[in-house]
Coordinates of C-alpha atoms and ligand atoms in Angstrom, one line a residue:
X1 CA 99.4 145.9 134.5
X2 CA 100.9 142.3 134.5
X3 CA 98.4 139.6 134.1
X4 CA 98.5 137.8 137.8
X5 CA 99.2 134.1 137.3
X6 CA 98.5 131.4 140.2
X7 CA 102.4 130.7 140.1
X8 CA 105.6 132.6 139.1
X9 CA 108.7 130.4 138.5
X10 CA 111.6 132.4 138.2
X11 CA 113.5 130.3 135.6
X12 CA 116.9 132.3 136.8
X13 CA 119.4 131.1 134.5
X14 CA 118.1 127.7 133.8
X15 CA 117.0 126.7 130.3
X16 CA 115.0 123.6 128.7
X17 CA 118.5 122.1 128.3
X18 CA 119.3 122.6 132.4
X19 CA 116.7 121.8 134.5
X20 CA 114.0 124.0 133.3
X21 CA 111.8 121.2 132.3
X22 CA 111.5 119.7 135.6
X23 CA 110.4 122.4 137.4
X24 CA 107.7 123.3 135.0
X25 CA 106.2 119.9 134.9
X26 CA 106.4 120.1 138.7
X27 CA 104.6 123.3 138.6
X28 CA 102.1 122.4 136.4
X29 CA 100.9 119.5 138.4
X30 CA 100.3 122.2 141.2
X31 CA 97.5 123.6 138.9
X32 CA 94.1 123.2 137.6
X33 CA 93.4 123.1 134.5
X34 CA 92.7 126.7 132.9
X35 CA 94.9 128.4 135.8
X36 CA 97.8 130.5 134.7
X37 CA 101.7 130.2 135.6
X38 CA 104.0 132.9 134.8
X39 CA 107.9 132.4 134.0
X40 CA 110.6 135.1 134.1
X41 CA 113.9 135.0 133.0
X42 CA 116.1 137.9 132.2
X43 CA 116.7 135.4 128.6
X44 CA 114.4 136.2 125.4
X45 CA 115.2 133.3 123.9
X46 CA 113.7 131.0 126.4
X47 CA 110.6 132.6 124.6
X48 CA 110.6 130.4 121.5
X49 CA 111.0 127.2 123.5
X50 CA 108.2 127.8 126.0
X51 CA 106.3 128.3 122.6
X52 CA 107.4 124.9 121.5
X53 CA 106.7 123.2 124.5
X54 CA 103.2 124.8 124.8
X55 CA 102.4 123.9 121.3
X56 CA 103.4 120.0 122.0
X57 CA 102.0 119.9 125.6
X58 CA 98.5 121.7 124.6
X59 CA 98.9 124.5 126.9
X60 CA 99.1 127.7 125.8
X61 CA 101.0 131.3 125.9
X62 CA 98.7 133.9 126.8
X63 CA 100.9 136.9 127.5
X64 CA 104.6 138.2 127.5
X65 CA 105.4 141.2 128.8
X66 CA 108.7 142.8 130.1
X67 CA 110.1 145.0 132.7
X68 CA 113.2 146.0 133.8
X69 CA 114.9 143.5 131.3
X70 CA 112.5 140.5 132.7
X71 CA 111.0 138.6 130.2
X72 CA 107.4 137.2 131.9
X73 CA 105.6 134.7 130.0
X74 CA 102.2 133.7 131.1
X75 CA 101.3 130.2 130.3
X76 CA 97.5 128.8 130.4
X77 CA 97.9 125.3 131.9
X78 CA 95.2 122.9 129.0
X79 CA 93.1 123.6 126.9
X80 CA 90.8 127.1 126.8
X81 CA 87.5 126.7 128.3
X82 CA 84.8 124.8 126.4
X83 CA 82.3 126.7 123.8
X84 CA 80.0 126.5 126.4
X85 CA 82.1 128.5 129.3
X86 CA 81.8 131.1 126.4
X87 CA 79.5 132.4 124.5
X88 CA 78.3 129.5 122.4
X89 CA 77.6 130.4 118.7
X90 CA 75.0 128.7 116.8
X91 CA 76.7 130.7 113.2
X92 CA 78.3 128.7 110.4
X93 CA 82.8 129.6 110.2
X94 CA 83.5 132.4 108.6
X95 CA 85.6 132.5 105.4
X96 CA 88.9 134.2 106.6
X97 CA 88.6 137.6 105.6
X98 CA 84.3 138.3 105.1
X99 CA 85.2 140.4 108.3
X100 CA 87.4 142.8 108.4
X101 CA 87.8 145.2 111.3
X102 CA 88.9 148.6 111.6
X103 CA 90.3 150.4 115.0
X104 CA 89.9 153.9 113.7
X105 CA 91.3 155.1 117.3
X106 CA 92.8 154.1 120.7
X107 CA 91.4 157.1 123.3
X108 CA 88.2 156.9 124.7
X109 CA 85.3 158.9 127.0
X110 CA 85.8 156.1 129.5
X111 CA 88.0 153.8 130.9
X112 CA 86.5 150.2 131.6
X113 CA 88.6 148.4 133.8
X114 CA 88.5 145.3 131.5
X115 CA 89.3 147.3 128.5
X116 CA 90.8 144.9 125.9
X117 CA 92.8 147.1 124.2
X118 CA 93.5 149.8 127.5
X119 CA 91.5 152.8 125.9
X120 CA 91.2 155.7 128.1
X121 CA 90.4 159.4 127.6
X122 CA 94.9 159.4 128.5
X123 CA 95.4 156.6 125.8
X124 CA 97.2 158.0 122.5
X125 CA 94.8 158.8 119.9
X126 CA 96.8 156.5 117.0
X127 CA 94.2 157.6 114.3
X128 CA 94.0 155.4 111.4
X129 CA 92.5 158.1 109.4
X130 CA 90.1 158.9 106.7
X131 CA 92.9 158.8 103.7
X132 CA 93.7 155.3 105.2
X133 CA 90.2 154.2 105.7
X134 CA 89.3 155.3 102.2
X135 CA 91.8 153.5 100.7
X136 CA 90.9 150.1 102.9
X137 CA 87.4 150.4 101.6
X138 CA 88.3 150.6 97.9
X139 CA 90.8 147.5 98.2
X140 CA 88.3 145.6 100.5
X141 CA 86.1 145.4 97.9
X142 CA 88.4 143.2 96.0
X143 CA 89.0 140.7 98.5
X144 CA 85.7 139.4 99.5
X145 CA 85.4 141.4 102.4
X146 CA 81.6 141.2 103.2
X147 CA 81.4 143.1 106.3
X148 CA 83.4 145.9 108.1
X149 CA 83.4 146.8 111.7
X150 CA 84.5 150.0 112.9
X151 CA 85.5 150.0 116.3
X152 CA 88.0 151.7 119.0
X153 CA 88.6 153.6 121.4
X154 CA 85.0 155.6 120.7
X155 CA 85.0 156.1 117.3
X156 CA 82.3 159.2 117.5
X157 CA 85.3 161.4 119.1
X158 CA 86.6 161.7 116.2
X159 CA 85.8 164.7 113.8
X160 CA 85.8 162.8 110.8
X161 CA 84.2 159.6 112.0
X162 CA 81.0 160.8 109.3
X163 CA 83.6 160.5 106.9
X164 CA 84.9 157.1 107.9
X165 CA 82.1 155.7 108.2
X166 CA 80.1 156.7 104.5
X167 CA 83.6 155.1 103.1
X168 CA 83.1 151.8 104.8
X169 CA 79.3 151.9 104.2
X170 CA 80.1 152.5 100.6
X171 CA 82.3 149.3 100.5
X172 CA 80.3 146.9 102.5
X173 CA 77.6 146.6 105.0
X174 CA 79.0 148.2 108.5
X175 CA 78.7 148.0 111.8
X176 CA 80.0 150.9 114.6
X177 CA 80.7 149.7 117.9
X178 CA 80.6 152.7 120.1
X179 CA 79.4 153.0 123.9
X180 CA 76.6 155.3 122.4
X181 CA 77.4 158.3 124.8
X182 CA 78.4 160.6 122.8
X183 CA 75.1 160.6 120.3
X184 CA 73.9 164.4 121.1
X185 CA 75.0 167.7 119.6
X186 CA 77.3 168.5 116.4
X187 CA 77.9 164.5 116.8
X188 CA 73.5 163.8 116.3
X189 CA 74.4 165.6 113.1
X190 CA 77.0 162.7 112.1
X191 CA 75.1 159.9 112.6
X192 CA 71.8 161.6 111.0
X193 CA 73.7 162.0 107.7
X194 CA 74.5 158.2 107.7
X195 CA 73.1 155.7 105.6
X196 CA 70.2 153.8 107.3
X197 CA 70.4 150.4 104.9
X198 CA 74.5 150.3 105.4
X199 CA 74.8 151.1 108.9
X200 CA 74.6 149.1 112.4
X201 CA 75.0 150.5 115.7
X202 CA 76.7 148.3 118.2
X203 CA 75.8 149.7 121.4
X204 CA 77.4 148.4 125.1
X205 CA 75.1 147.5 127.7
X206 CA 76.8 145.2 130.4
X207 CA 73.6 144.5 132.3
X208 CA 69.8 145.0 132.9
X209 CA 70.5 147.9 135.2
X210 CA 73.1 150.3 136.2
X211 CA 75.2 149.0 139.0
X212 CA 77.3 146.2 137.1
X213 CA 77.2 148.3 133.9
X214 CA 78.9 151.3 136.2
X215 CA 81.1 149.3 138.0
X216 CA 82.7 148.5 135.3
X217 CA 81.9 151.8 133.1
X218 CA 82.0 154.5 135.4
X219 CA 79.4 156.2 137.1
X220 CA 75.9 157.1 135.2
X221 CA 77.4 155.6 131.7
X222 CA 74.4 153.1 132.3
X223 CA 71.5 155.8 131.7
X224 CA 73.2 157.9 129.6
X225 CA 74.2 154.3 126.6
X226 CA 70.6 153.5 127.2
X227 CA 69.7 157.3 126.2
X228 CA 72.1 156.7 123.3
X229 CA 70.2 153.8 121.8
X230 CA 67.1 155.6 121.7
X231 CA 68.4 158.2 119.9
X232 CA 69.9 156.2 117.1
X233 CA 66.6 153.9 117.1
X234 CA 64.6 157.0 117.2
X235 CA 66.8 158.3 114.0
X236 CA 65.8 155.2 112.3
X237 CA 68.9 153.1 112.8
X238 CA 69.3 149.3 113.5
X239 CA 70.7 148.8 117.3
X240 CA 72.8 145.8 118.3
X241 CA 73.1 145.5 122.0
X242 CA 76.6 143.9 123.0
X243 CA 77.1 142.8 126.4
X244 CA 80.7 142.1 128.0
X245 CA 79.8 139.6 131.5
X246 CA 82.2 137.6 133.8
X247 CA 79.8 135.0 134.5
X248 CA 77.4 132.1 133.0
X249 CA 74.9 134.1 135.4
X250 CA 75.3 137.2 133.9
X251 CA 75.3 136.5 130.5
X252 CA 71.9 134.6 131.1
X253 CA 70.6 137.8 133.1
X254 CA 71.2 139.6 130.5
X255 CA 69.6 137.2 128.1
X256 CA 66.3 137.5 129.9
X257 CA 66.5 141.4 129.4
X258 CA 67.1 141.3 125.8
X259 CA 63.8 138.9 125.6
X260 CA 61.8 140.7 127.8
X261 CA 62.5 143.9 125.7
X262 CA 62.1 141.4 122.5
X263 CA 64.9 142.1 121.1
X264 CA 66.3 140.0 118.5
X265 CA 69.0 137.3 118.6
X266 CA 70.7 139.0 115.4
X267 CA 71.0 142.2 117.5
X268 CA 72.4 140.8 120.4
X269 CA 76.0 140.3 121.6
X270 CA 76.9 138.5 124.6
X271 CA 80.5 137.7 125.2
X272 CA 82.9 136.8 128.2
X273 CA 85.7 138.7 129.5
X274 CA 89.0 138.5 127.8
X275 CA 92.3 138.5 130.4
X276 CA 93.6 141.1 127.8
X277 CA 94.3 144.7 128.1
X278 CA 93.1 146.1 131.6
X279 CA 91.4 143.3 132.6
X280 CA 92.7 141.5 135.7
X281 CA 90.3 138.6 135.5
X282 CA 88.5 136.7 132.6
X283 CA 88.9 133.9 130.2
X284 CA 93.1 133.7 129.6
X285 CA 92.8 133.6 125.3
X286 CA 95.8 132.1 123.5
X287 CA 95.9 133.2 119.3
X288 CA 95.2 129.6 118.9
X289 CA 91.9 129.9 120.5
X290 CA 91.0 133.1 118.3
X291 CA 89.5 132.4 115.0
X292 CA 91.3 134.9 113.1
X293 CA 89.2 137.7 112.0
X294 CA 91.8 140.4 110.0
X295 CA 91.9 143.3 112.2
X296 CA 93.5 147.0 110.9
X297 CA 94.7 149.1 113.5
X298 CA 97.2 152.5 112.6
X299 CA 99.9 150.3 114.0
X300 CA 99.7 147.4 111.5
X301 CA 97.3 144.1 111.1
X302 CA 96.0 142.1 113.5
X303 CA 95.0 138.3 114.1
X304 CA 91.7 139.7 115.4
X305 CA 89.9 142.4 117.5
X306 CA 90.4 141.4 120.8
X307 CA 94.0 142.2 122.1
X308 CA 94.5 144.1 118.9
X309 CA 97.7 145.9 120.5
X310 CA 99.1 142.6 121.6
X311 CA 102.7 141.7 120.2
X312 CA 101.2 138.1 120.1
X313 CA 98.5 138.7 117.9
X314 CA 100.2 141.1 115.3
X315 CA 100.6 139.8 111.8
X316 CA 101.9 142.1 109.9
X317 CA 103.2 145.8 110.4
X318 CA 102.3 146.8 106.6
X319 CA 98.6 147.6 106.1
X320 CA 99.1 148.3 102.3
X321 CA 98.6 146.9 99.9
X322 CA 95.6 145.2 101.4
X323 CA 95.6 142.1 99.4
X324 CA 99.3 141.5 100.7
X325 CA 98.2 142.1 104.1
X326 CA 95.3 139.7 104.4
X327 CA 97.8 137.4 102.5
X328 CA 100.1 137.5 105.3
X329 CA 96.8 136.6 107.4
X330 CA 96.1 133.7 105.5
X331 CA 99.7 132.4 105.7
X332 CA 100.2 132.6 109.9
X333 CA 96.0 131.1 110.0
X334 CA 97.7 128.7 107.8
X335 CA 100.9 128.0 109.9
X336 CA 98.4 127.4 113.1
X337 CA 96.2 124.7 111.3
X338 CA 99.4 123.0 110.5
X339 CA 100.5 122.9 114.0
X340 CA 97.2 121.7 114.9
X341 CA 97.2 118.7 112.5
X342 CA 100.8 117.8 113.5
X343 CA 99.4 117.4 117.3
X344 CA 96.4 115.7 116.2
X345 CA 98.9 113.0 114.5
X346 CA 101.4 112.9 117.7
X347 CA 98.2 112.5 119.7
X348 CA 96.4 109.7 117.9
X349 CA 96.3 106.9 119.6
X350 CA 95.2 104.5 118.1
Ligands
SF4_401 S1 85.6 149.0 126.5 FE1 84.9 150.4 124.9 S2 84.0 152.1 125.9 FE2 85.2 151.0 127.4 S3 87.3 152.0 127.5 FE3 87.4 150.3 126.0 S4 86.8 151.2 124.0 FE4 86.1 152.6 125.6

């Protein structure tokens, strides 16, 4: 589903050279600050000059898409919203590449409407794979990966998710994001065979009580994560509890439950929203506004986790050999710092 912008300009057969210019300026000045105008043209090359004239005007493209030949680019007018619209982090930057994140699979139990990355229980699987995985691992080790995150889709359909797992746990410290409703049975088994000191649980919890959580989730998912993060704290496993909210209100909602159950600010995630995937509203994220965290899905490597499907945010198609790949990572995180010193020199004033 198209993102929904507060304007569409249909550029017709106009370019930057005749006329476009004027009517995006003109459009712009109809907006606030953070709202979204999409243009569609039937031309793909208009693409790489509303890139250009984004980069040098500080707004942003946060989406293209196409249908039926259109070309729709969805531009965010300014800046993205300030750290503390977001989830403000207190945590030192990362060195590009301590993280490295693994999507060992696309389908899902559910189906959140705000799905970043539009798993489903219909989505194609697109496995990575153990071999794959097991070959990640090894290489990561080289590389100064210092943490992996194994994430989907829900990573416990898979048979061989024990498997996975044990090779990223053997590599570095790991953390499984998972909505924790699928902890019972031959899958129990799994997670009991796992080792305690290497392995986190990342659980989702949206709110203090059902109704938002299954609004979003689907009916009952509320009870049934909670009954899934007993279980893996009752089988001796750290829990992290990640929230996703849509408001400054509910994130601090949901801060007031994690302290009233005293539960640490190292196992707690609270994070906005992200206009990518199925979402229809939430905060409109440019790559620019990502720090890049390198992200392996089985279609190739990513600038980071959310929108990790997203043309925009691909680096590279070639997972292998790692060091290449995270490479290639370093050379486009590169390539935006550069662009970001340039406009700090056009822009300095004085
Ligand atoms: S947000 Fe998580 S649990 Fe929900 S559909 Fe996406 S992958 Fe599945």
């Amino acid at each position: 589903m198209a993102i929904r912008a507060h304007i569409e300009l249909d550029a017709g057969a106009k370019t930057f050279a005749t006329g476009l210019l004027l009517e995006l300026i003109a459009a712009l000045r109809r907006i606030r600050s953070g709202d979204l105008m999409a243009v569609v043209s039937s031309d793909c090359t208009l693409g790489t000059e509303l890139e250009a004239w984004c980069r040098f005007t500080r707004n942003s493209v946060v989406d293209v898409s196409i249908e039926q030949d259109r070309y729709r680019w969805v531009i965010r007018c300014g800046e993205a919203p300030a750290e503390s619209d977001r989830e403000a982090s207190t945590e030192a930057p990362r060195a590009l590449g301590s993280r490295l994140w693994l999507y060992t699979n696309f389908d899902c139990n559910l189906r959140c409407d705000y799905c970043c990355v539009r798993s489903s229980p219909k989505a194609p699987r697109r496995a990575l794979g153990s071999e794959r995985v097991r070959r990640i691992a090894s290489e990561a080790t080289t590389l100064g990966v210092g943490e992996i995150f194994v994430t989907g889709g829900e990573p416990f359909l898979l048979g061989d998710i024990g498997d996975i797992l044990i090779a990223c746990a053997a590599a570095a410290p790991t953390t499984v994001l998972t909505n924790g409703m699928l902890l019972t049975g031959r899958r129990l088994e799994i997670l009991r065979a796992l080792p305690r000191d290497r392995m986190t649980l990342q659980i989702s919890l949206d709110s203090p009580t059902p109704e938002r959580h299954d609004r979003h989730r689907g009916a009952g998912t509320w009870v049934k994560a909670w009954k899934g993060i007993e279980r893996a704290r009752a089988e001796g496993f750290r829990v992290r509890l990640a929230a996703t909210v849509a408001t400054d209100l509910e994130a601090a909602e949901f801060r007031q439950f994690l302290d009233s159950r005293k539960i640490s600010e190292q196992d707690r995630v609270i994070r906005r929203i992200a206009l990518r995937g199925f979402a229809e509203q939430g905060i409109a994220l440019a790559r620019a506004d990502l720090v890049p965290e390198i992200t392996i899905t089985a279609d190739g490597v990513y600038w980071h986790p959310v929108g990790a499907e997203d043309e925009d945010l691909l680096v590279t198609r070639d997972i292998f050999p790692l060091a290449d790949a995270f490479a290639a990572a370093h050379r486009a995180w590169e390539g935006e710092r550069a662009h970001a010193h340039r406009l700090a020199a056009i822009f300095n004033c004085a």
